[in-house]
Every structure is written in C-alpha cells, then in structure tokens.
Amino acid sequence: MCPMTDGAATPDANNHELTIGICGAGIGGLVLALRLAKLGFRPNLFEARSREAALSEGEFLTLAPNGMNGLRAVDCCDEVLRAGLETKAIELCNARGRRLALVDQSDHRSTFGAPSVTVKRGTLARILIEQCEARGIAVQFDRRISGVESRIHSVSLNFADAASLSVGLLVAADGLRSQVRSQVFPDFPAPHFTGLIGAGGIVAADIPATDGLMRMTFGEKAFFGYIKTASYPVYWFNSFAADNPDMVRGMDPHDLADRIREMHADDPFPNAAILQEVERVERSYPIFDMPPLPTWSKGRVVLLGDAAHAIGPHAGQGASMAIEDALILSSCLAETIDHNDAFARYEALRRPRIERVVKLTRQNASRKRKSTRLRLLLRDLLLPLLLPLGIRMGRKLFAYRADLEAVGPGGIDSMGQKNRRDAA
C-alpha cells in the first residue's frame, strides 16, 4: 500500500525511470512536481510560457474543499487560504433579482476539513512555483516542446529554442490544446466548443460587501457572478452564449467591456454598477469540453488535467480535478516500478470521478445558454426544486480526500473505499 504520506516510497535515486518530465507549469503540473519530489523522484518541469506570463494568466478561480485539501499534500494549503477569500455561500438569483436558491458553505471547514477559497490564479501559481524553486525542482520557462519520441527506455523531447533531452517518463499537463497529446495521439478528437464564452476581472467598485457570499445572476442576456469583502475589491465573472468561439476574439479591450456592460444593463443591482467601473476586459475564454478519450497513456507518456479531460468552470472543479490527478498519479507511480501498471491504475481510479464531475458541469452549463422566455420561466420555477440534488452531488465531490488516498496492487484501503463512496 502507498498512503499519501512523505517517505511512502524510497525508490533508487539512480534509476533513470525516476527522471520524470512534466510538460506544463499549470496547477496540475506544479502540484505533480512537488508531490513527486516528496516521494523521491526527480521531476523536470517544462513550460512554454515565460515566468511572467505564467504568473499573470487568468484572473481568479475557486478551489473547493477537495482541491484545498489536495494542496495539503504539497504544503501549500495554508498559504493559499491566507491569500484568498473564504467563499461561505452561493446565492442564485433570476433576472429580476429574486433569490432562487442559497447554498450554504459555511460548514465546509468543519465538515470537509477545508473551506472553499477564491484566489487569484497568479497568486496560486506564484505559491506553487516558489515552493518548487525552494525545493530545488527545475522549472524551465520558455521551453516549448516541438517533438516527442517515446522509446523503449526513455522519452526524447525536442524544443523549439533549446537542446533536446531524454526523460524516463513524460506527463502531459499542458492543457486543453496539449502539444504532447497532439503528437503522441494524433487521431484523438479535438476539443468541442460548448457554446459559451467566459470573461471576468477584479475591480474596485463602491458596492456593499457580500461577506463571503458569491452572488450569481441568471440575466436575460448572460450569466453574472461576483464576490466582495470589505478589504478586497470585487471579483466578478460572466458567461454568455456564442455561436462560435471566435465571436469576440481580437476585440478591443474597451469595446469588449462595452459589450459585456450591455449584456448586463438590465440586471439587478449591483451588476451594472460593478461593470460601470470596468474600463477594459483584456481576455475572454471560449469554454470547451473534451470528448472522452480512448486512453490517457501510451508507452511512457501519460495525460493529466485538461490534457486528459477538459472540465468547464460551471462546477468550480477544474483546478481541483487537476490537483487530484497529480496526487493520485504520483501515488500510483510510487507504488510500482512498472509504469504501465501505474498509468493503468491512475486512469482506472480517476475516470469514474471525472465522468461525474463532467456530468455536473454540463448540467450547470445548460442553464446558462440562450433560451426563450418560456424556458427562462420554467428554469426559475424548476431550479429551486432541482438544485438540492446538485448540492448533494457537489458535497459528495467535496468529501473526497486525495491527500489521504492509498493505492496498491491489492486494492484500496479503508480511506480509499470511503473516498470511492463519497465520490459515487
């Protein structure tokens, strides 16, 4: 058995297999590198972006308790909690401001061991990168992989602007449009546009604090959400229906801000007041999902996070699933010297849970798409009745503890069995 504890594996440090290349310094890749190093491996992390770009991409995200608990395994949970906003409740309102539902999350810390936390993406990346650097883990930025060749005893990597090298195993944690996946699995299906585009930002606005409550509105034209505390600015986001993913690509940031303001002009207070302070929207994010892939590994290469299973933002689980993937994969690799067995076990453990999260995400996304007034009316009537089922499903997701998971050739231990029941 290999519990998720330091020193669970003490593999031979001279074994070439222990040099594990990780393509992608996103959340999943960074957590994987940290956990592998704790287990005695030699992770080598490559990122196509510059260090500055990695620290500035995106605005913010919310980590559910399962993601926060996962960060305990790499000693980052407490620092992320200090840097973020504890998200104590979610309020759902219709286009007239009438409350449809209130999801109380104030018990998350006592029930699941950690609260839900909203944190800047750049802050989370900085914490993880600095933790890697403090532990002597090589994080090589500006290293875009141009070629991958899986051999019998190693994987050869070619880079656009650097010398090639070989690693024992390669983990593709390079996101939705993974370069590694496209080279190793050229026949796999492409990501599919969901019909929604997201945007968001952080802005100072003179509105009442929500005191840990994230308020979301099903507007007439788009979906809007925000959270604010007395000591923080407003964290806001929206999503809107689009016929194609390029609908606002390349739009001037001022014009995009105007477009989003128009979408929410008739929303209840304070949505329009928040957006009135938004002068520019620098980025928009077409939301894709990934058709189920036949396999997540081939030879000495394995997929992780969005490279294996893109998960939209509609259930707040994308980052948490990448963290869980990283911890379970590291545990599987520590359990056996046979990478084929480790990859197969990792996929078998993760697929059922990922499928449940994808199902919940798609259900939530369906309520944000274009609709007739009749369907909007039906949604307002039915959502308060249907939401309790989604809440129960969400709480089962939160109860999963990848940081306590144990895997082994004979099965799973009692904590693993409880995790499987919680995730079911």
CSV table of C-alpha atoms in Angstrom, one decimal:
chain,number,residue,atom,x,y,z
A,1,MET,CA,0.0,0.0,0.0
A,2,CYS,CA,1.2,3.5,-0.7
A,3,PRO,CA,-0.5,6.1,1.6
A,4,MET,CA,-0.3,9.8,0.8
A,5,THR,CA,2.5,10.4,3.3
A,6,ASP,CA,6.1,11.6,3.0
A,7,GLY,CA,8.5,8.8,2.6
A,8,ALA,CA,5.8,6.4,1.3
A,9,ALA,CA,8.3,5.4,-1.4
A,10,THR,CA,12.1,5.3,-1.3
A,11,PRO,CA,13.0,4.4,-4.9
A,12,ASP,CA,16.6,4.1,-6.1
A,13,ALA,CA,17.6,7.6,-7.0
A,14,ASN,CA,20.0,6.4,-9.7
A,15,ASN,CA,17.2,4.7,-11.7
A,16,HIS,CA,16.6,6.7,-14.9
A,17,GLU,CA,12.9,5.9,-14.7
A,18,LEU,CA,12.8,8.4,-11.8
A,19,THR,CA,13.5,11.3,-14.0
A,20,ILE,CA,10.0,12.4,-14.9
A,21,GLY,CA,9.4,15.1,-17.4
A,22,ILE,CA,6.3,17.3,-16.9
A,23,CYS,CA,5.1,19.4,-19.8
A,24,GLY,CA,3.1,22.4,-18.4
A,25,ALA,CA,3.6,24.5,-15.3
A,26,GLY,CA,-0.1,25.0,-14.7
A,27,ILE,CA,-1.7,24.0,-11.4
A,28,GLY,CA,-1.7,20.2,-12.2
A,29,GLY,CA,1.9,20.1,-13.4
A,30,LEU,CA,3.2,22.2,-10.5
A,31,VAL,CA,1.4,20.1,-7.8
A,32,LEU,CA,2.6,16.9,-9.5
A,33,ALA,CA,6.2,18.1,-9.5
A,34,LEU,CA,6.0,19.0,-5.8
A,35,ARG,CA,4.5,15.7,-4.8
A,36,LEU,CA,6.9,13.6,-6.9
A,37,ALA,CA,9.8,15.3,-5.4
A,38,LYS,CA,8.5,14.4,-1.9
A,39,LEU,CA,8.2,10.8,-2.9
A,40,GLY,CA,11.9,10.6,-4.1
A,41,PHE,CA,11.5,11.2,-7.8
A,42,ARG,CA,13.3,13.7,-9.9
A,43,PRO,CA,10.7,15.8,-11.7
A,44,ASN,CA,11.8,18.1,-14.5
A,45,LEU,CA,9.2,20.7,-15.4
A,46,PHE,CA,8.9,22.5,-18.8
A,47,GLU,CA,6.7,25.5,-19.6
A,48,ALA,CA,6.2,27.1,-22.9
A,49,ARG,CA,5.3,30.5,-21.4
A,50,SER,CA,7.6,32.9,-19.7
A,51,ARG,CA,7.7,33.0,-15.9
A,52,GLU,CA,5.9,36.4,-16.0
A,53,ALA,CA,3.2,35.0,-18.3
A,54,ALA,CA,2.6,32.1,-16.0
A,55,LEU,CA,2.2,34.4,-13.1
A,56,SER,CA,-0.3,36.7,-14.9
A,57,GLU,CA,-2.6,34.4,-16.8
A,58,GLY,CA,-6.2,34.4,-15.9
A,59,GLU,CA,-8.0,36.4,-13.1
A,60,PHE,CA,-9.1,34.1,-10.3
A,61,LEU,CA,-10.7,30.7,-9.5
A,62,THR,CA,-12.4,29.0,-6.7
A,63,LEU,CA,-10.9,25.9,-5.1
A,64,ALA,CA,-13.5,23.6,-3.4
A,65,PRO,CA,-12.6,21.7,-0.2
A,66,ASN,CA,-11.3,18.7,-2.1
A,67,GLY,CA,-8.8,21.0,-4.0
A,68,MET,CA,-7.8,22.8,-0.9
A,69,ASN,CA,-7.2,19.5,0.9
A,70,GLY,CA,-5.2,18.3,-2.0
A,71,LEU,CA,-2.8,21.2,-1.6
A,72,ARG,CA,-2.1,19.9,1.9
A,73,ALA,CA,-0.1,17.1,0.3
A,74,VAL,CA,2.4,19.7,-1.1
A,75,ASP,CA,2.3,22.0,2.0
A,76,CYS,CA,0.5,24.9,0.2
A,77,CYS,CA,-3.0,24.8,1.7
A,78,ASP,CA,-2.4,27.3,4.5
A,79,GLU,CA,-0.6,29.8,2.3
A,80,VAL,CA,-3.4,29.7,-0.3
A,81,LEU,CA,-6.0,30.1,2.4
A,82,ARG,CA,-4.3,33.2,3.7
A,83,ALA,CA,-4.0,34.7,0.2
A,84,GLY,CA,-7.6,34.0,-0.8
A,85,LEU,CA,-11.2,34.8,0.1
A,86,GLU,CA,-13.2,32.1,2.0
A,87,THR,CA,-16.3,31.5,0.0
A,88,LYS,CA,-19.0,30.8,2.6
A,89,ALA,CA,-22.2,30.7,0.4
A,90,ILE,CA,-23.5,30.9,-3.1
A,91,GLU,CA,-26.7,32.8,-3.9
A,92,LEU,CA,-28.5,32.2,-7.2
A,93,CYS,CA,-30.9,34.9,-8.5
A,94,ASN,CA,-33.1,35.3,-11.5
A,95,ALA,CA,-33.0,38.3,-13.9
A,96,ARG,CA,-35.2,40.3,-11.6
A,97,GLY,CA,-33.0,39.8,-8.6
A,98,ARG,CA,-35.3,37.2,-6.9
A,99,ARG,CA,-33.4,34.6,-5.0
A,100,LEU,CA,-33.8,31.1,-6.5
A,101,ALA,CA,-31.6,29.3,-4.1
A,102,LEU,CA,-29.0,29.8,-1.4
A,103,VAL,CA,-26.2,27.3,-1.0
A,104,ASP,CA,-24.7,27.4,2.5
A,105,GLN,CA,-21.0,26.6,2.5
A,106,SER,CA,-20.1,27.8,6.0
A,107,ASP,CA,-19.7,24.3,7.3
A,108,HIS,CA,-17.0,23.3,4.7
A,109,ARG,CA,-14.1,23.7,7.1
A,110,SER,CA,-15.7,21.6,9.8
A,111,THR,CA,-17.3,19.0,7.6
A,112,PHE,CA,-14.7,18.5,4.9
A,113,GLY,CA,-11.5,19.7,6.5
A,114,ALA,CA,-11.1,22.9,4.4
A,115,PRO,CA,-13.2,25.8,3.2
A,116,SER,CA,-13.9,26.8,-0.4
A,117,VAL,CA,-11.5,29.6,-1.3
A,118,THR,CA,-11.5,32.1,-4.2
A,119,VAL,CA,-7.9,33.1,-5.1
A,120,LYS,CA,-6.2,34.9,-7.9
A,121,ARG,CA,-4.7,32.5,-10.4
A,122,GLY,CA,-1.4,34.4,-10.5
A,123,THR,CA,-1.2,34.2,-6.7
A,124,LEU,CA,-1.8,30.4,-6.7
A,125,ALA,CA,0.8,30.0,-9.5
A,126,ARG,CA,3.3,32.0,-7.6
A,127,ILE,CA,2.9,30.0,-4.4
A,128,LEU,CA,3.4,26.7,-6.3
A,129,ILE,CA,6.3,28.0,-8.4
A,130,GLU,CA,8.1,29.4,-5.3
A,131,GLN,CA,7.5,26.1,-3.5
A,132,CYS,CA,9.1,24.3,-6.4
A,133,GLU,CA,12.1,26.6,-6.5
A,134,ALA,CA,12.6,26.3,-2.8
A,135,ARG,CA,12.8,22.6,-3.1
A,136,GLY,CA,15.3,22.7,-6.0
A,137,ILE,CA,12.8,21.4,-8.6
A,138,ALA,CA,13.8,22.5,-12.1
A,139,VAL,CA,11.1,24.7,-13.6
A,140,GLN,CA,12.3,25.7,-17.1
A,141,PHE,CA,10.2,28.5,-18.7
A,142,ASP,CA,10.2,29.5,-22.4
A,143,ARG,CA,10.6,25.8,-23.3
A,144,ARG,CA,8.1,24.9,-26.0
A,145,ILE,CA,8.1,21.3,-26.9
A,146,SER,CA,8.3,20.7,-30.7
A,147,GLY,CA,8.7,17.0,-30.8
A,148,VAL,CA,8.1,13.9,-28.6
A,149,GLU,CA,9.5,10.4,-29.3
A,150,SER,CA,8.7,7.6,-26.9
A,151,ARG,CA,11.4,4.9,-26.9
A,152,ILE,CA,11.7,1.6,-25.1
A,153,HIS,CA,13.6,3.0,-22.1
A,154,SER,CA,13.0,6.8,-22.3
A,155,VAL,CA,11.1,9.6,-23.9
A,156,SER,CA,13.1,12.0,-26.2
A,157,LEU,CA,12.0,15.7,-26.1
A,158,ASN,CA,12.8,18.3,-28.7
A,159,PHE,CA,12.4,22.0,-28.0
A,160,ALA,CA,11.9,25.0,-30.3
A,161,ASP,CA,14.7,27.0,-28.7
A,162,ALA,CA,16.7,24.6,-26.6
A,163,ALA,CA,18.7,21.4,-26.8
A,164,SER,CA,16.8,18.1,-26.8
A,165,LEU,CA,16.9,15.8,-23.8
A,166,SER,CA,15.6,12.5,-22.6
A,167,VAL,CA,13.5,11.6,-19.6
A,168,GLY,CA,12.3,8.3,-18.1
A,169,LEU,CA,8.6,9.2,-18.3
A,170,LEU,CA,6.7,12.2,-19.6
A,171,VAL,CA,3.5,13.7,-18.2
A,172,ALA,CA,1.5,15.9,-20.5
A,173,ALA,CA,0.0,18.6,-18.2
A,174,ASP,CA,-0.1,21.2,-21.0
A,175,GLY,CA,-3.8,21.9,-21.0
A,176,LEU,CA,-6.7,21.7,-23.3
A,177,ARG,CA,-4.7,22.1,-26.5
A,178,SER,CA,-1.9,19.9,-25.4
A,179,GLN,CA,1.0,19.8,-27.8
A,180,VAL,CA,2.2,16.5,-26.4
A,181,ARG,CA,-1.3,14.9,-26.8
A,182,SER,CA,-1.5,16.0,-30.4
A,183,GLN,CA,1.9,14.4,-31.2
A,184,VAL,CA,1.5,11.2,-29.2
A,185,PHE,CA,-2.2,10.7,-30.0
A,186,PRO,CA,-2.7,12.4,-33.4
A,187,ASP,CA,-6.0,10.6,-34.1
A,188,PHE,CA,-7.7,11.7,-30.8
A,189,PRO,CA,-10.7,14.0,-31.1
A,190,ALA,CA,-10.3,17.8,-30.9
A,191,PRO,CA,-11.9,19.8,-28.0
A,192,HIS,CA,-15.5,20.8,-28.6
A,193,PHE,CA,-16.9,24.3,-28.2
A,194,THR,CA,-19.7,24.3,-25.6
A,195,GLY,CA,-21.4,27.5,-27.0
A,196,LEU,CA,-20.4,29.6,-24.0
A,197,ILE,CA,-17.6,32.2,-23.6
A,198,GLY,CA,-16.4,33.5,-20.2
A,199,ALA,CA,-14.8,36.7,-19.0
A,200,GLY,CA,-14.0,38.3,-15.7
A,201,GLY,CA,-11.8,40.6,-13.7
A,202,ILE,CA,-11.0,42.3,-10.4
A,203,VAL,CA,-12.2,45.9,-10.0
A,204,ALA,CA,-12.7,48.5,-7.2
A,205,ALA,CA,-16.4,49.3,-7.0
A,206,ASP,CA,-18.3,51.1,-4.3
A,207,ILE,CA,-20.8,48.4,-3.5
A,208,PRO,CA,-21.8,46.6,-0.3
A,209,ALA,CA,-19.5,43.7,0.7
A,210,THR,CA,-21.0,40.2,0.4
A,211,ASP,CA,-19.1,38.9,3.4
A,212,GLY,CA,-18.1,35.6,1.8
A,213,LEU,CA,-21.2,35.1,-0.3
A,214,MET,CA,-20.8,34.7,-4.0
A,215,ARG,CA,-23.9,36.1,-5.7
A,216,MET,CA,-24.8,34.8,-9.2
A,217,THR,CA,-27.5,36.1,-11.6
A,218,PHE,CA,-29.2,34.3,-14.5
A,219,GLY,CA,-29.6,37.5,-16.5
A,220,GLU,CA,-31.7,38.0,-19.6
A,221,LYS,CA,-28.7,38.0,-21.9
A,222,ALA,CA,-25.8,36.5,-19.8
A,223,PHE,CA,-24.8,34.9,-16.5
A,224,PHE,CA,-23.0,37.1,-13.9
A,225,GLY,CA,-21.4,36.4,-10.6
A,226,TYR,CA,-19.3,38.4,-8.1
A,227,ILE,CA,-17.9,38.3,-4.5
A,228,LYS,CA,-16.5,41.1,-2.4
A,229,THR,CA,-15.3,41.6,1.1
A,230,ALA,CA,-14.6,44.8,3.0
A,231,SER,CA,-10.9,44.6,2.5
A,232,TYR,CA,-10.8,43.2,-1.1
A,233,PRO,CA,-12.1,44.6,-4.5
A,234,VAL,CA,-14.8,43.0,-6.4
A,235,TYR,CA,-14.1,39.7,-8.1
A,236,TRP,CA,-16.5,39.4,-11.0
A,237,PHE,CA,-17.2,36.9,-13.9
A,238,ASN,CA,-19.7,36.3,-16.6
A,239,SER,CA,-20.5,33.8,-19.3
A,240,PHE,CA,-22.5,34.4,-22.4
A,241,ALA,CA,-23.8,32.3,-25.3
A,242,ALA,CA,-22.0,32.5,-28.6
A,243,ASP,CA,-22.4,30.8,-32.0
A,244,ASN,CA,-18.6,30.2,-32.3
A,245,PRO,CA,-15.5,30.5,-30.1
A,246,ASP,CA,-14.1,33.4,-32.1
A,247,MET,CA,-17.1,35.7,-31.6
A,248,VAL,CA,-15.2,38.3,-29.5
A,249,ARG,CA,-11.6,37.2,-30.3
A,250,GLY,CA,-9.4,40.1,-31.1
A,251,MET,CA,-11.9,42.7,-29.9
A,252,ASP,CA,-10.5,45.8,-28.5
A,253,PRO,CA,-10.5,45.5,-24.7
A,254,HIS,CA,-12.5,48.7,-24.3
A,255,ASP,CA,-15.1,47.5,-26.8
A,256,LEU,CA,-15.3,44.1,-25.1
A,257,ALA,CA,-16.0,45.9,-21.8
A,258,ASP,CA,-18.8,47.9,-23.5
A,259,ARG,CA,-20.3,44.7,-25.0
A,260,ILE,CA,-20.3,43.0,-21.5
A,261,ARG,CA,-21.8,46.1,-19.9
A,262,GLU,CA,-24.6,46.0,-22.5
A,263,MET,CA,-25.3,42.3,-21.7
A,264,HIS,CA,-26.0,43.2,-18.0
A,265,ALA,CA,-27.5,46.6,-18.4
A,266,ASP,CA,-30.9,45.3,-17.2
A,267,ASP,CA,-29.5,43.0,-14.4
A,268,PRO,CA,-30.5,43.7,-10.8
A,269,PHE,CA,-28.2,45.9,-8.6
A,270,PRO,CA,-25.2,45.9,-8.3
A,271,ASN,CA,-24.2,44.1,-11.5
A,272,ALA,CA,-24.3,47.1,-13.8
A,273,ALA,CA,-22.7,49.3,-11.1
A,274,ILE,CA,-19.7,46.8,-10.9
A,275,LEU,CA,-19.3,46.8,-14.7
A,276,GLN,CA,-19.5,50.6,-14.9
A,277,GLU,CA,-16.1,50.6,-13.2
A,278,VAL,CA,-14.6,48.1,-15.7
A,279,GLU,CA,-12.8,50.1,-18.4
A,280,ARG,CA,-11.1,47.2,-20.2
A,281,VAL,CA,-11.6,43.4,-20.5
A,282,GLU,CA,-8.3,42.0,-21.6
A,283,ARG,CA,-9.3,38.4,-22.1
A,284,SER,CA,-12.2,36.2,-22.9
A,285,TYR,CA,-12.3,32.4,-22.6
A,286,PRO,CA,-14.2,30.3,-25.0
A,287,ILE,CA,-15.3,27.2,-23.0
A,288,PHE,CA,-14.5,23.8,-24.5
A,289,ASP,CA,-15.0,20.3,-23.3
A,290,MET,CA,-13.2,17.2,-24.4
A,291,PRO,CA,-14.9,14.1,-25.8
A,292,PRO,CA,-14.0,11.0,-23.7
A,293,LEU,CA,-10.6,9.8,-24.9
A,294,PRO,CA,-10.0,6.1,-25.5
A,295,THR,CA,-6.9,6.1,-23.2
A,296,TRP,CA,-4.8,8.5,-21.2
A,297,SER,CA,-1.5,6.9,-21.7
A,298,LYS,CA,0.7,5.4,-24.4
A,299,GLY,CA,4.1,3.9,-23.7
A,300,ARG,CA,6.0,6.2,-21.4
A,301,VAL,CA,3.6,9.2,-21.9
A,302,VAL,CA,0.6,9.9,-19.7
A,303,LEU,CA,-2.0,12.7,-19.8
A,304,LEU,CA,-3.1,14.8,-16.8
A,305,GLY,CA,-5.7,17.5,-16.1
A,306,ASP,CA,-7.2,19.3,-19.1
A,307,ALA,CA,-5.0,17.4,-21.5
A,308,ALA,CA,-6.9,14.2,-20.5
A,309,HIS,CA,-10.3,15.6,-19.6
A,310,ALA,CA,-11.3,19.3,-20.1
A,311,ILE,CA,-13.7,20.4,-17.4
A,312,GLY,CA,-15.6,23.7,-17.7
A,313,PRO,CA,-15.8,26.3,-15.0
A,314,HIS,CA,-19.5,25.7,-14.2
A,315,ALA,CA,-19.0,23.4,-11.2
A,316,GLY,CA,-15.8,25.0,-9.8
A,317,GLN,CA,-13.9,21.8,-10.1
A,318,GLY,CA,-11.4,22.2,-12.9
A,319,ALA,CA,-8.4,23.1,-10.8
A,320,SER,CA,-9.4,20.7,-8.1
A,321,MET,CA,-9.5,17.8,-10.5
A,322,ALA,CA,-6.0,18.6,-11.8
A,323,ILE,CA,-4.7,18.7,-8.2
A,324,GLU,CA,-6.4,15.3,-7.5
A,325,ASP,CA,-5.0,13.9,-10.8
A,326,ALA,CA,-1.5,14.9,-9.7
A,327,LEU,CA,-1.7,13.3,-6.3
A,328,ILE,CA,-3.2,10.1,-7.5
A,329,LEU,CA,-0.8,9.7,-10.4
A,330,SER,CA,2.2,10.3,-8.1
A,331,SER,CA,0.9,7.7,-5.6
A,332,CYS,CA,0.5,5.2,-8.4
A,333,LEU,CA,4.0,5.8,-9.7
A,334,ALA,CA,5.4,5.4,-6.2
A,335,GLU,CA,3.6,2.1,-5.8
A,336,THR,CA,5.2,0.1,-8.6
A,337,ILE,CA,8.3,0.2,-10.8
A,338,ASP,CA,6.1,-0.8,-13.8
A,339,HIS,CA,4.9,2.5,-15.4
A,340,ASN,CA,2.3,0.7,-17.5
A,341,ASP,CA,0.7,-0.6,-14.3
A,342,ALA,CA,0.9,2.8,-12.6
A,343,PHE,CA,-0.7,4.5,-15.6
A,344,ALA,CA,-3.5,2.0,-15.9
A,345,ARG,CA,-4.3,2.2,-12.2
A,346,TYR,CA,-4.2,6.0,-12.3
A,347,GLU,CA,-6.7,6.0,-15.1
A,348,ALA,CA,-9.0,3.4,-13.5
A,349,LEU,CA,-9.1,5.4,-10.3
A,350,ARG,CA,-9.7,8.8,-11.9
A,351,ARG,CA,-12.1,8.1,-14.8
A,352,PRO,CA,-15.3,7.4,-12.9
A,353,ARG,CA,-14.9,10.5,-10.7
A,354,ILE,CA,-14.1,12.7,-13.7
A,355,GLU,CA,-17.2,11.5,-15.5
A,356,ARG,CA,-19.3,12.5,-12.6
A,357,VAL,CA,-17.8,16.0,-12.5
A,358,VAL,CA,-18.2,16.4,-16.2
A,359,LYS,CA,-21.9,15.4,-15.9
A,360,LEU,CA,-22.5,18.0,-13.2
A,361,THR,CA,-20.6,20.7,-15.1
A,362,ARG,CA,-22.7,20.1,-18.3
A,363,GLN,CA,-25.9,20.3,-16.3
A,364,ASN,CA,-24.9,23.6,-14.8
A,365,ALA,CA,-23.8,25.0,-18.2
A,366,SER,CA,-27.1,24.1,-19.8
A,367,ARG,CA,-28.8,26.7,-17.6
A,368,LYS,CA,-26.6,29.5,-19.0
A,369,ARG,CA,-27.2,29.1,-22.7
A,370,LYS,CA,-29.6,31.1,-24.9
A,371,SER,CA,-33.2,30.4,-24.2
A,372,THR,CA,-36.7,31.5,-24.8
A,373,ARG,CA,-38.7,33.5,-22.3
A,374,LEU,CA,-40.8,30.4,-21.6
A,375,ARG,CA,-37.8,28.3,-20.9
A,376,LEU,CA,-36.4,31.0,-18.6
A,377,LEU,CA,-39.7,31.0,-16.7
A,378,LEU,CA,-39.5,27.2,-16.4
A,379,ARG,CA,-35.9,27.4,-15.2
A,380,ASP,CA,-36.9,29.9,-12.5
A,381,LEU,CA,-39.7,27.5,-11.4
A,382,LEU,CA,-37.7,24.3,-11.5
A,383,LEU,CA,-34.3,25.4,-10.3
A,384,PRO,CA,-35.3,25.6,-6.7
A,385,LEU,CA,-36.6,22.1,-6.9
A,386,LEU,CA,-33.7,20.6,-8.8
A,387,LEU,CA,-30.9,22.4,-7.0
A,388,PRO,CA,-30.9,20.3,-3.8
A,389,LEU,CA,-29.9,17.3,-5.9
A,390,GLY,CA,-27.0,19.2,-7.4
A,391,ILE,CA,-26.0,20.4,-3.9
A,392,ARG,CA,-25.9,16.8,-2.6
A,393,MET,CA,-23.8,15.8,-5.6
A,394,GLY,CA,-21.4,18.7,-5.0
A,395,ARG,CA,-21.0,17.8,-1.4
A,396,LYS,CA,-20.0,14.3,-2.3
A,397,LEU,CA,-17.3,15.7,-4.6
A,398,PHE,CA,-16.1,17.9,-1.7
A,399,ALA,CA,-15.7,14.9,0.7
A,400,TYR,CA,-13.1,13.2,-1.5
A,401,ARG,CA,-9.6,13.4,0.1
A,402,ALA,CA,-6.9,12.7,-2.5
A,403,ASP,CA,-4.3,13.8,0.1
A,404,LEU,CA,-5.3,10.8,2.2
A,405,GLU,CA,-5.7,8.3,-0.7
A,406,ALA,CA,-3.9,5.0,-0.7
A,407,VAL,CA,-3.5,2.7,-3.7
A,408,GLY,CA,-1.8,-0.6,-4.1
A,409,PRO,CA,-1.9,-3.8,-6.2
A,410,GLY,CA,-4.3,-5.5,-3.8
A,411,GLY,CA,-6.9,-2.7,-3.9
A,412,ILE,CA,-7.6,0.3,-1.8
A,413,ASP,CA,-7.6,0.8,1.9
A,414,SER,CA,-10.5,1.8,4.1
A,415,MET,CA,-9.9,5.5,3.4
A,416,GLY,CA,-9.8,4.8,-0.3
A,417,GLN,CA,-13.1,2.9,0.0
A,418,LYS,CA,-14.7,5.8,1.8
A,419,ASN,CA,-13.4,8.1,-0.9
A,420,ARG,CA,-15.0,6.0,-3.6
A,421,ARG,CA,-18.3,6.0,-1.8
A,422,ASP,CA,-18.1,9.8,-1.3
A,423,ALA,CA,-17.4,10.3,-5.0
A,424,ALA,CA,-20.2,7.9,-6.2
